[in-house]
Short mmCIF file of the N, C-alpha and C atoms (twelve columns), coordinates in Angstrom:
data_MODEL
# 
_entry.id   MODEL 
# 
loop_
_atom_site.group_PDB 
_atom_site.id 
_atom_site.type_symbol 
_atom_site.label_atom_id 
_atom_site.label_alt_id 
_atom_site.label_comp_id 
_atom_site.label_asym_id 
_atom_site.label_seq_id 
_atom_site.Cartn_x 
_atom_site.Cartn_y 
_atom_site.Cartn_z 
_atom_site.pdbx_PDB_model_num 
ATOM 1   N N  . MET A 1   -46.339 -15.017 48.314 1 
ATOM 2   C CA . MET A 1   -46.817 -13.658 48.458 1 
ATOM 3   C C  . MET A 1   -46.696 -13.225 49.923 1 
ATOM 4   N N  . LYS A 2   -46.180 -12.028 50.145 1 
ATOM 5   C CA . LYS A 2   -46.033 -11.530 51.502 1 
ATOM 6   C C  . LYS A 2   -47.396 -11.120 52.052 1 
ATOM 7   N N  . HIS A 3   -47.582 -11.406 53.321 1 
ATOM 8   C CA . HIS A 3   -48.828 -11.060 54.007 1 
ATOM 9   C C  . HIS A 3   -48.626 -9.884  54.947 1 
ATOM 10  N N  . PHE A 4   -47.585 -9.106  54.684 1 
ATOM 11  C CA . PHE A 4   -47.270 -7.983  55.564 1 
ATOM 12  C C  . PHE A 4   -46.487 -6.937  54.774 1 
ATOM 13  N N  . ALA A 5   -46.400 -5.767  55.378 1 
ATOM 14  C CA . ALA A 5   -45.557 -4.693  54.838 1 
ATOM 15  C C  . ALA A 5   -44.810 -4.086  56.012 1 
ATOM 16  N N  . VAL A 6   -43.667 -3.499  55.727 1 
ATOM 17  C CA . VAL A 6   -42.848 -2.879  56.763 1 
ATOM 18  C C  . VAL A 6   -42.587 -1.434  56.371 1 
ATOM 19  N N  . PHE A 7   -42.715 -0.544  57.342 1 
ATOM 20  C CA . PHE A 7   -42.348 0.849   57.096 1 
ATOM 21  C C  . PHE A 7   -41.755 1.449   58.357 1 
ATOM 22  N N  . ASP A 8   -41.017 2.544   58.178 1 
ATOM 23  C CA . ASP A 8   -40.394 3.238   59.309 1 
ATOM 24  C C  . ASP A 8   -41.461 3.730   60.273 1 
ATOM 25  N N  . SER A 9   -41.176 3.607   61.538 1 
ATOM 26  C CA . SER A 9   -42.117 4.073   62.555 1 
ATOM 27  C C  . SER A 9   -41.982 5.579   62.750 1 
ATOM 28  N N  . PRO A 10  -43.107 6.273   62.837 1 
ATOM 29  C CA . PRO A 10  -43.058 7.702   63.137 1 
ATOM 30  C C  . PRO A 10  -42.851 7.969   64.634 1 
ATOM 31  N N  . SER A 11  -42.926 6.930   65.433 1 
ATOM 32  C CA . SER A 11  -42.805 7.047   66.887 1 
ATOM 33  C C  . SER A 11  -41.373 6.764   67.326 1 
ATOM 34  N N  . VAL A 12  -40.892 7.496   68.305 1 
ATOM 35  C CA . VAL A 12  -39.558 7.246   68.843 1 
ATOM 36  C C  . VAL A 12  -39.511 5.949   69.650 1 
ATOM 37  N N  . LYS A 13  -40.659 5.411   70.006 1 
ATOM 38  C CA . LYS A 13  -40.717 4.176   70.787 1 
ATOM 39  C C  . LYS A 13  -40.404 2.935   69.952 1 
ATOM 40  N N  . PHE A 14  -40.590 3.039   68.628 1 
ATOM 41  C CA . PHE A 14  -40.438 1.879   67.754 1 
ATOM 42  C C  . PHE A 14  -39.530 2.208   66.575 1 
ATOM 43  N N  . SER A 15  -38.786 1.210   66.118 1 
ATOM 44  C CA . SER A 15  -37.908 1.387   64.958 1 
ATOM 45  C C  . SER A 15  -38.660 1.185   63.656 1 
ATOM 46  N N  . ALA A 16  -39.662 0.314   63.678 1 
ATOM 47  C CA . ALA A 16  -40.412 0.006   62.456 1 
ATOM 48  C C  . ALA A 16  -41.810 -0.476  62.813 1 
ATOM 49  N N  . VAL A 17  -42.676 -0.433  61.801 1 
ATOM 50  C CA . VAL A 17  -44.031 -0.965  61.917 1 
ATOM 51  C C  . VAL A 17  -44.159 -2.094  60.903 1 
ATOM 52  N N  . VAL A 18  -44.643 -3.240  61.369 1 
ATOM 53  C CA . VAL A 18  -44.958 -4.359  60.489 1 
ATOM 54  C C  . VAL A 18  -46.467 -4.453  60.493 1 
ATOM 55  N N  . ILE A 19  -47.070 -4.302  59.319 1 
ATOM 56  C CA . ILE A 19  -48.524 -4.270  59.245 1 
ATOM 57  C C  . ILE A 19  -49.038 -5.463  58.442 1 
ATOM 58  N N  . ALA A 20  -50.010 -6.150  59.007 1 
ATOM 59  C CA . ALA A 20  -50.653 -7.251  58.287 1 
ATOM 60  C C  . ALA A 20  -51.446 -6.656  57.129 1 
ATOM 61  N N  . THR A 21  -51.373 -7.319  55.966 1 
ATOM 62  C CA . THR A 21  -52.099 -6.819  54.794 1 
ATOM 63  C C  . THR A 21  -53.294 -7.696  54.446 1 
ATOM 64  N N  . GLY A 22  -53.631 -8.596  55.336 1 
ATOM 65  C CA . GLY A 22  -54.762 -9.486  55.119 1 
ATOM 66  C C  . GLY A 22  -55.042 -10.296 56.356 1 
ATOM 67  N N  . ILE A 23  -55.650 -11.444 56.155 1 
ATOM 68  C CA . ILE A 23  -56.089 -12.244 57.292 1 
ATOM 69  C C  . ILE A 23  -54.971 -13.064 57.945 1 
ATOM 70  N N  . ASN A 24  -53.817 -13.159 57.298 1 
ATOM 71  C CA . ASN A 24  -52.686 -13.888 57.864 1 
ATOM 72  C C  . ASN A 24  -51.876 -12.973 58.773 1 
ATOM 73  N N  . VAL A 25  -51.424 -13.514 59.900 1 
ATOM 74  C CA . VAL A 25  -50.622 -12.714 60.823 1 
ATOM 75  C C  . VAL A 25  -49.145 -12.814 60.434 1 
ATOM 76  N N  . PRO A 26  -48.432 -11.692 60.441 1 
ATOM 77  C CA . PRO A 26  -47.006 -11.717 60.094 1 
ATOM 78  C C  . PRO A 26  -46.175 -12.589 61.020 1 
ATOM 79  N N  . GLN A 27  -46.648 -12.830 62.222 1 
ATOM 80  C CA . GLN A 27  -45.915 -13.668 63.168 1 
ATOM 81  C C  . GLN A 27  -45.715 -15.083 62.629 1 
ATOM 82  N N  . ASP A 28  -46.588 -15.505 61.714 1 
ATOM 83  C CA . ASP A 28  -46.438 -16.828 61.113 1 
ATOM 84  C C  . ASP A 28  -45.273 -16.880 60.135 1 
ATOM 85  N N  . ASP A 29  -44.775 -15.729 59.725 1 
ATOM 86  C CA . ASP A 29  -43.670 -15.633 58.765 1 
ATOM 87  C C  . ASP A 29  -42.515 -14.828 59.351 1 
ATOM 88  N N  . LEU A 30  -42.127 -15.130 60.593 1 
ATOM 89  C CA . LEU A 30  -41.099 -14.328 61.270 1 
ATOM 90  C C  . LEU A 30  -39.757 -14.332 60.536 1 
ATOM 91  N N  . ASP A 31  -39.408 -15.417 59.867 1 
ATOM 92  C CA . ASP A 31  -38.150 -15.436 59.114 1 
ATOM 93  C C  . ASP A 31  -38.203 -14.418 57.973 1 
ATOM 94  N N  . GLU A 32  -39.334 -14.367 57.286 1 
ATOM 95  C CA . GLU A 32  -39.517 -13.391 56.204 1 
ATOM 96  C C  . GLU A 32  -39.532 -11.962 56.743 1 
ATOM 97  N N  . VAL A 33  -40.187 -11.766 57.875 1 
ATOM 98  C CA . VAL A 33  -40.230 -10.443 58.496 1 
ATOM 99  C C  . VAL A 33  -38.815 -10.021 58.883 1 
ATOM 100 N N  . ALA A 34  -38.055 -10.924 59.491 1 
ATOM 101 C CA . ALA A 34  -36.676 -10.618 59.883 1 
ATOM 102 C C  . ALA A 34  -35.830 -10.272 58.667 1 
ATOM 103 N N  . GLU A 35  -36.016 -10.988 57.579 1 
ATOM 104 C CA . GLU A 35  -35.280 -10.700 56.348 1 
ATOM 105 C C  . GLU A 35  -35.577 -9.283  55.851 1 
ATOM 106 N N  . GLU A 36  -36.841 -8.907  55.865 1 
ATOM 107 C CA . GLU A 36  -37.237 -7.558  55.441 1 
ATOM 108 C C  . GLU A 36  -36.669 -6.494  56.383 1 
ATOM 109 N N  . LEU A 37  -36.695 -6.755  57.676 1 
ATOM 110 C CA . LEU A 37  -36.148 -5.806  58.646 1 
ATOM 111 C C  . LEU A 37  -34.637 -5.651  58.471 1 
ATOM 112 N N  . ARG A 38  -33.939 -6.754  58.199 1 
ATOM 113 C CA . ARG A 38  -32.492 -6.672  57.937 1 
ATOM 114 C C  . ARG A 38  -32.223 -5.853  56.680 1 
ATOM 115 N N  . ARG A 39  -33.018 -6.072  55.648 1 
ATOM 116 C CA . ARG A 39  -32.856 -5.343  54.389 1 
ATOM 117 C C  . ARG A 39  -33.011 -3.843  54.603 1 
ATOM 118 N N  . LEU A 40  -33.900 -3.471  55.521 1 
ATOM 119 C CA . LEU A 40  -34.151 -2.059  55.820 1 
ATOM 120 C C  . LEU A 40  -33.264 -1.523  56.949 1 
ATOM 121 N N  . HIS A 41  -32.347 -2.361  57.430 1 
ATOM 122 C CA . HIS A 41  -31.403 -1.976  58.490 1 
ATOM 123 C C  . HIS A 41  -32.116 -1.531  59.768 1 
ATOM 124 N N  . VAL A 42  -33.131 -2.272  60.138 1 
ATOM 125 C CA . VAL A 42  -33.893 -1.979  61.349 1 
ATOM 126 C C  . VAL A 42  -33.218 -2.637  62.541 1 
ATOM 127 N N  . ASN A 43  -33.198 -1.922  63.647 1 
ATOM 128 C CA . ASN A 43  -32.660 -2.452  64.892 1 
ATOM 129 C C  . ASN A 43  -33.435 -1.797  66.023 1 
ATOM 130 N N  . GLY A 44  -34.071 -2.587  66.869 1 
ATOM 131 C CA . GLY A 44  -34.792 -2.038  68.003 1 
ATOM 132 C C  . GLY A 44  -36.175 -2.629  68.166 1 
ATOM 133 N N  . HIS A 45  -37.014 -1.891  68.845 1 
ATOM 134 C CA . HIS A 45  -38.378 -2.308  69.154 1 
ATOM 135 C C  . HIS A 45  -39.250 -2.183  67.897 1 
ATOM 136 N N  . VAL A 46  -39.954 -3.247  67.530 1 
ATOM 137 C CA . VAL A 46  -40.791 -3.275  66.333 1 
ATOM 138 C C  . VAL A 46  -42.235 -3.507  66.760 1 
ATOM 139 N N  . VAL A 47  -43.152 -2.744  66.180 1 
ATOM 140 C CA . VAL A 47  -44.568 -2.907  66.496 1 
ATOM 141 C C  . VAL A 47  -45.272 -3.574  65.313 1 
ATOM 142 N N  . PHE A 48  -46.133 -4.526  65.622 1 
ATOM 143 C CA . PHE A 48  -46.928 -5.236  64.627 1 
ATOM 144 C C  . PHE A 48  -48.367 -4.732  64.718 1 
ATOM 145 N N  . ASP A 49  -48.938 -4.336  63.591 1 
ATOM 146 C CA . ASP A 49  -50.334 -3.892  63.525 1 
ATOM 147 C C  . ASP A 49  -51.132 -5.006  62.872 1 
ATOM 148 N N  . LEU A 50  -52.042 -5.605  63.624 1 
ATOM 149 C CA . LEU A 50  -52.795 -6.767  63.154 1 
ATOM 150 C C  . LEU A 50  -54.264 -6.452  62.871 1 
ATOM 151 N N  . LEU A 51  -54.587 -5.218  62.544 1 
ATOM 152 C CA . LEU A 51  -55.974 -4.837  62.308 1 
ATOM 153 C C  . LEU A 51  -56.637 -5.724  61.260 1 
ATOM 154 N N  . THR A 52  -56.013 -5.898  60.111 1 
ATOM 155 C CA . THR A 52  -56.647 -6.673  59.040 1 
ATOM 156 C C  . THR A 52  -56.704 -8.159  59.362 1 
ATOM 157 N N  . ALA A 53  -55.773 -8.648  60.161 1 
ATOM 158 C CA . ALA A 53  -55.746 -10.068 60.514 1 
ATOM 159 C C  . ALA A 53  -56.713 -10.396 61.643 1 
ATOM 160 N N  . ASN A 54  -56.871 -9.476  62.585 1 
ATOM 161 C CA . ASN A 54  -57.766 -9.707  63.723 1 
ATOM 162 C C  . ASN A 54  -59.188 -9.230  63.444 1 
ATOM 163 N N  . GLY A 55  -59.309 -8.209  62.623 1 
ATOM 164 C CA . GLY A 55  -60.624 -7.655  62.331 1 
ATOM 165 C C  . GLY A 55  -61.211 -6.863  63.481 1 
ATOM 166 N N  . THR A 56  -60.383 -6.515  64.442 1 
ATOM 167 C CA . THR A 56  -60.858 -5.790  65.612 1 
ATOM 168 C C  . THR A 56  -59.790 -4.815  66.095 1 
ATOM 169 N N  . LYS A 57  -60.238 -3.798  66.800 1 
ATOM 170 C CA . LYS A 57  -59.309 -2.809  67.342 1 
ATOM 171 C C  . LYS A 57  -58.684 -3.259  68.654 1 
ATOM 172 N N  . SER A 58  -59.316 -4.198  69.330 1 
ATOM 173 C CA . SER A 58  -58.750 -4.666  70.599 1 
ATOM 174 C C  . SER A 58  -57.641 -5.685  70.318 1 
ATOM 175 N N  . ARG A 59  -56.611 -5.630  71.121 1 
ATOM 176 C CA . ARG A 59  -55.446 -6.514  70.950 1 
ATOM 177 C C  . ARG A 59  -54.931 -6.463  69.515 1 
ATOM 178 N N  . ARG A 60  -54.806 -5.238  69.034 1 
ATOM 179 C CA . ARG A 60  -54.404 -4.997  67.652 1 
ATOM 180 C C  . ARG A 60  -52.891 -4.859  67.495 1 
ATOM 181 N N  . PHE A 61  -52.229 -4.224  68.454 1 
ATOM 182 C CA . PHE A 61  -50.803 -3.927  68.341 1 
ATOM 183 C C  . PHE A 61  -49.988 -4.787  69.289 1 
ATOM 184 N N  . PHE A 62  -48.903 -5.345  68.748 1 
ATOM 185 C CA . PHE A 62  -47.991 -6.154  69.533 1 
ATOM 186 C C  . PHE A 62  -46.567 -5.706  69.224 1 
ATOM 187 N N  . ALA A 63  -45.687 -5.788  70.198 1 
ATOM 188 C CA . ALA A 63  -44.303 -5.356  70.000 1 
ATOM 189 C C  . ALA A 63  -43.338 -6.476  70.360 1 
ATOM 190 N N  . ILE A 64  -42.178 -6.409  69.732 1 
ATOM 191 C CA . ILE A 64  -41.101 -7.378  69.968 1 
ATOM 192 C C  . ILE A 64  -39.785 -6.688  69.645 1 
ATOM 193 N N  . ASP A 65  -38.714 -7.131  70.267 1 
ATOM 194 C CA . ASP A 65  -37.395 -6.573  69.988 1 
ATOM 195 C C  . ASP A 65  -36.762 -7.290  68.796 1 
ATOM 196 N N  . PHE A 66  -36.029 -6.516  68.000 1 
ATOM 197 C CA . PHE A 66  -35.282 -7.040  66.865 1 
ATOM 198 C C  . PHE A 66  -33.854 -6.523  66.993 1 
ATOM 199 N N  . ASP A 67  -32.872 -7.415  66.991 1 
ATOM 200 C CA . ASP A 67  -31.479 -7.012  67.249 1 
ATOM 201 C C  . ASP A 67  -30.691 -6.643  65.988 1 
ATOM 202 N N  . GLY A 68  -31.374 -6.471  64.888 1 
ATOM 203 C CA . GLY A 68  -30.711 -6.159  63.628 1 
ATOM 204 C C  . GLY A 68  -30.469 -7.377  62.765 1 
ATOM 205 N N  . LYS A 69  -30.598 -8.564  63.382 1 
ATOM 206 C CA . LYS A 69  -30.405 -9.814  62.645 1 
ATOM 207 C C  . LYS A 69  -31.586 -10.757 62.813 1 
ATOM 208 N N  . SER A 70  -32.088 -10.823 64.032 1 
ATOM 209 C CA . SER A 70  -33.171 -11.758 64.323 1 
ATOM 210 C C  . SER A 70  -33.961 -11.275 65.533 1 
ATOM 211 N N  . PHE A 71  -34.978 -12.037 65.859 1 
ATOM 212 C CA . PHE A 71  -35.764 -11.777 67.063 1 
ATOM 213 C C  . PHE A 71  -35.169 -12.660 68.160 1 
ATOM 214 N N  . PRO A 72  -34.441 -12.069 69.127 1 
ATOM 215 C CA . PRO A 72  -33.792 -12.874 70.170 1 
ATOM 216 C C  . PRO A 72  -34.778 -13.755 70.934 1 
ATOM 217 N N  . ALA A 73  -35.961 -13.252 71.145 1 
ATOM 218 C CA . ALA A 73  -37.016 -14.028 71.805 1 
ATOM 219 C C  . ALA A 73  -38.278 -13.831 70.980 1 
ATOM 220 N N  . THR A 74  -39.113 -14.825 70.937 1 
ATOM 221 C CA . THR A 74  -40.333 -14.703 70.130 1 
ATOM 222 C C  . THR A 74  -41.545 -14.390 70.998 1 
ATOM 223 N N  . ARG A 75  -41.324 -13.653 72.060 1 
ATOM 224 C CA . ARG A 75  -42.427 -13.240 72.930 1 
ATOM 225 C C  . ARG A 75  -42.935 -11.877 72.491 1 
ATOM 226 N N  . PHE A 76  -44.183 -11.858 72.102 1 
ATOM 227 C CA . PHE A 76  -44.822 -10.612 71.714 1 
ATOM 228 C C  . PHE A 76  -45.567 -10.041 72.906 1 
ATOM 229 N N  . LYS A 77  -45.545 -8.724  73.009 1 
ATOM 230 C CA . LYS A 77  -46.216 -8.054  74.110 1 
ATOM 231 C C  . LYS A 77  -47.282 -7.137  73.515 1 
ATOM 232 N N  . CYS A 78  -48.494 -7.237  74.030 1 
ATOM 233 C CA . CYS A 78  -49.570 -6.359  73.580 1 
ATOM 234 C C  . CYS A 78  -49.247 -4.937  74.033 1 
ATOM 235 N N  . VAL A 79  -49.336 -3.969  73.104 1 
ATOM 236 C CA . VAL A 79  -48.996 -2.579  73.411 1 
ATOM 237 C C  . VAL A 79  -50.073 -1.642  72.872 1 
ATOM 238 N N  . GLU A 80  -50.065 -0.436  73.385 1 
ATOM 239 C CA . GLU A 80  -50.905 0.659   72.874 1 
ATOM 240 C C  . GLU A 80  -49.964 1.735   72.369 1 
ATOM 241 N N  . PRO A 81  -49.710 1.772   71.061 1 
ATOM 242 C CA . PRO A 81  -48.778 2.776   70.542 1 
ATOM 243 C C  . PRO A 81  -49.389 4.170   70.555 1 
ATOM 244 N N  . ASP A 82  -48.542 5.161   70.369 1 
ATOM 245 C CA . ASP A 82  -49.042 6.526   70.330 1 
ATOM 246 C C  . ASP A 82  -49.806 6.784   69.027 1 
ATOM 247 N N  . THR A 83  -50.445 7.905   68.977 1 
ATOM 248 C CA . THR A 83  -51.306 8.271   67.855 1 
ATOM 249 C C  . THR A 83  -50.565 8.260   66.524 1 
ATOM 250 N N  . SER A 84  -49.297 8.608   66.531 1 
ATOM 251 C CA . SER A 84  -48.547 8.677   65.273 1 
ATOM 252 C C  . SER A 84  -48.479 7.322   64.567 1 
ATOM 253 N N  . VAL A 85  -48.388 6.234   65.320 1 
ATOM 254 C CA . VAL A 85  -48.352 4.898   64.717 1 
ATOM 255 C C  . VAL A 85  -49.718 4.573   64.127 1 
ATOM 256 N N  . ARG A 86  -50.776 4.870   64.852 1 
ATOM 257 C CA . ARG A 86  -52.134 4.625   64.343 1 
ATOM 258 C C  . ARG A 86  -52.383 5.416   63.053 1 
ATOM 259 N N  . GLU A 87  -51.947 6.669   63.034 1 
ATOM 260 C CA . GLU A 87  -52.147 7.505   61.858 1 
ATOM 261 C C  . GLU A 87  -51.307 7.010   60.675 1 
ATOM 262 N N  . ALA A 88  -50.084 6.575   60.939 1 
ATOM 263 C CA . ALA A 88  -49.228 6.041   59.872 1 
ATOM 264 C C  . ALA A 88  -49.814 4.753   59.300 1 
ATOM 265 N N  . SER A 89  -50.361 3.905   60.156 1 
ATOM 266 C CA . SER A 89  -51.006 2.677   59.693 1 
ATOM 267 C C  . SER A 89  -52.234 3.002   58.846 1 
ATOM 268 N N  . ALA A 90  -53.021 3.968   59.298 1 
ATOM 269 C CA . ALA A 90  -54.209 4.374   58.546 1 
ATOM 270 C C  . ALA A 90  -53.822 4.895   57.173 1 
ATOM 271 N N  . LYS A 91  -52.785 5.698   57.112 1 
ATOM 272 C CA . LYS A 91  -52.316 6.242   55.834 1 
ATOM 273 C C  . LYS A 91  -51.829 5.121   54.924 1 
ATOM 274 N N  . PHE A 92  -51.052 4.183   55.483 1 
ATOM 275 C CA . PHE A 92  -50.561 3.066   54.683 1 
ATOM 276 C C  . PHE A 92  -51.728 2.271   54.092 1 
ATOM 277 N N  . LEU A 93  -52.681 1.905   54.943 1 
ATOM 278 C CA . LEU A 93  -53.815 1.106   54.460 1 
ATOM 279 C C  . LEU A 93  -54.607 1.850   53.391 1 
ATOM 280 N N  . CYS A 94  -54.849 3.130   53.610 1 
ATOM 281 C CA . CYS A 94  -55.596 3.937   52.642 1 
ATOM 282 C C  . CYS A 94  -54.838 4.028   51.314 1 
ATOM 283 N N  . ASP A 95  -53.535 4.232   51.380 1 
ATOM 284 C CA . ASP A 95  -52.714 4.357   50.174 1 
ATOM 285 C C  . ASP A 95  -52.550 3.044   49.415 1 
ATOM 286 N N  . HIS A 96  -52.806 1.922   50.077 1 
ATOM 287 C CA . HIS A 96  -52.608 0.598   49.468 1 
ATOM 288 C C  . HIS A 96  -53.889 -0.238  49.477 1 
ATOM 289 N N  . LEU A 97  -55.027 0.400   49.347 1 
ATOM 290 C CA . LEU A 97  -56.311 -0.307  49.433 1 
ATOM 291 C C  . LEU A 97  -56.403 -1.514  48.494 1 
ATOM 292 N N  . SER A 98  -55.874 -1.376  47.301 1 
ATOM 293 C CA . SER A 98  -55.978 -2.468  46.332 1 
ATOM 294 C C  . SER A 98  -55.085 -3.655  46.697 1 
ATOM 295 N N  . GLU A 99  -54.169 -3.463  47.636 1 
ATOM 296 C CA . GLU A 99  -53.229 -4.511  48.012 1 
ATOM 297 C C  . GLU A 99  -53.541 -5.157  49.357 1 
ATOM 298 N N  . VAL A 100 -54.575 -4.695  50.042 1 
ATOM 299 C CA . VAL A 100 -54.901 -5.229  51.360 1 
ATOM 300 C C  . VAL A 100 -56.273 -5.886  51.353 1 
ATOM 301 N N  . ASP A 101 -56.413 -6.869  52.211 1 
ATOM 302 C CA . ASP A 101 -57.674 -7.590  52.358 1 
ATOM 303 C C  . ASP A 101 -58.345 -7.110  53.645 1 
ATOM 304 N N  . LEU A 102 -59.444 -6.404  53.490 1 
ATOM 305 C CA . LEU A 102 -60.165 -5.848  54.642 1 
ATOM 306 C C  . LEU A 102 -61.413 -6.660  54.980 1 
ATOM 307 N N  . SER A 103 -61.480 -7.888  54.510 1 
ATOM 308 C CA . SER A 103 -62.703 -8.694  54.646 1 
ATOM 309 C C  . SER A 103 -63.123 -8.954  56.093 1 
ATOM 310 N N  . LEU A 104 -62.210 -8.944  57.034 1 
ATOM 311 C CA . LEU A 104 -62.579 -9.195  58.431 1 
ATOM 312 C C  . LEU A 104 -63.066 -7.943  59.161 1 
ATOM 313 N N  . LEU A 105 -62.922 -6.789  58.520 1 
ATOM 314 C CA . LEU A 105 -63.327 -5.537  59.167 1 
ATOM 315 C C  . LEU A 105 -64.824 -5.297  58.997 1 
ATOM 316 N N  . THR A 106 -65.397 -4.584  59.945 1 
ATOM 317 C CA . THR A 106 -66.801 -4.200  59.829 1 
ATOM 318 C C  . THR A 106 -66.927 -3.165  58.714 1 
ATOM 319 N N  . PRO A 107 -68.133 -2.974  58.177 1 
ATOM 320 C CA . PRO A 107 -68.307 -1.941  57.143 1 
ATOM 321 C C  . PRO A 107 -67.848 -0.554  57.620 1 
ATOM 322 N N  . ALA A 108 -68.115 -0.217  58.858 1 
ATOM 323 C CA . ALA A 108 -67.694 1.092   59.384 1 
ATOM 324 C C  . ALA A 108 -66.174 1.205   59.408 1 
ATOM 325 N N  . MET A 109 -65.499 0.141   59.799 1 
ATOM 326 C CA . MET A 109 -64.040 0.153   59.830 1 
ATOM 327 C C  . MET A 109 -63.468 0.214   58.412 1 
ATOM 328 N N  . ARG A 110 -64.079 -0.514  57.475 1 
ATOM 329 C CA . ARG A 110 -63.617 -0.458  56.079 1 
ATOM 330 C C  . ARG A 110 -63.763 0.954   55.530 1 
ATOM 331 N N  . PHE A 111 -64.874 1.622   55.862 1 
ATOM 332 C CA . PHE A 111 -65.087 2.995   55.416 1 
ATOM 333 C C  . PHE A 111 -64.005 3.904   55.988 1 
ATOM 334 N N  . ALA A 112 -63.729 3.771   57.276 1 
ATOM 335 C CA . ALA A 112 -62.694 4.601   57.915 1 
ATOM 336 C C  . ALA A 112 -61.346 4.358   57.262 1 
ATOM 337 N N  . VAL A 113 -60.999 3.112   57.022 1 
ATOM 338 C CA . VAL A 113 -59.716 2.780   56.394 1 
ATOM 339 C C  . VAL A 113 -59.655 3.395   55.001 1 
ATOM 340 N N  . SER A 114 -60.734 3.307   54.247 1 
ATOM 341 C CA . SER A 114 -60.731 3.857   52.884 1 
ATOM 342 C C  . SER A 114 -60.580 5.369   52.859 1 
ATOM 343 N N  . ARG A 115 -60.863 6.015   53.969 1 
ATOM 344 C CA . ARG A 115 -60.723 7.474   54.077 1 
ATOM 345 C C  . ARG A 115 -59.439 7.877   54.799 1 
ATOM 346 N N  . GLY A 116 -58.650 6.892   55.241 1 
ATOM 347 C CA . GLY A 116 -57.401 7.195   55.934 1 
ATOM 348 C C  . GLY A 116 -57.601 7.628   57.373 1 
ATOM 349 N N  . ILE A 117 -58.736 7.281   57.947 1 
ATOM 350 C CA . ILE A 117 -59.052 7.637   59.323 1 
ATOM 351 C C  . ILE A 117 -58.471 6.564   60.255 1 
ATOM 352 N N  . ALA A 118 -57.735 6.983   61.243 1 
ATOM 353 C CA . ALA A 118 -57.146 6.052   62.203 1 
ATOM 354 C C  . ALA A 118 -58.257 5.415   63.043 1 
ATOM 355 N N  . VAL A 119 -58.246 4.101   63.099 1 
ATOM 356 C CA . VAL A 119 -59.247 3.369   63.906 1 
ATOM 357 C C  . VAL A 119 -58.584 2.693   65.082 1 
# 
């Protein structure tokens, strides 16, 4: 079972968003993530949203380059994406509530996610 989802980034800074759908971090499955990115013809800077895996808003977003085939280096950099990425992540989580594990989030954060509010 995949522990992540991938969607097009609304930000010009990133080619795609990889979002954790539970307590497992997608970085543990980089081969699977790369396969999904290749399938979607992604090439460029990719942002990872780890809200559900970290359970916190701090150190939530990380970025890495993807060359269309693989991750040339496996160094992730902590980033602060623009509002559009946060809003797209909120929409994704809200639209897929039955498919995500929000157990690490506080009740207030779970409420915000269930309403599609960017946290």
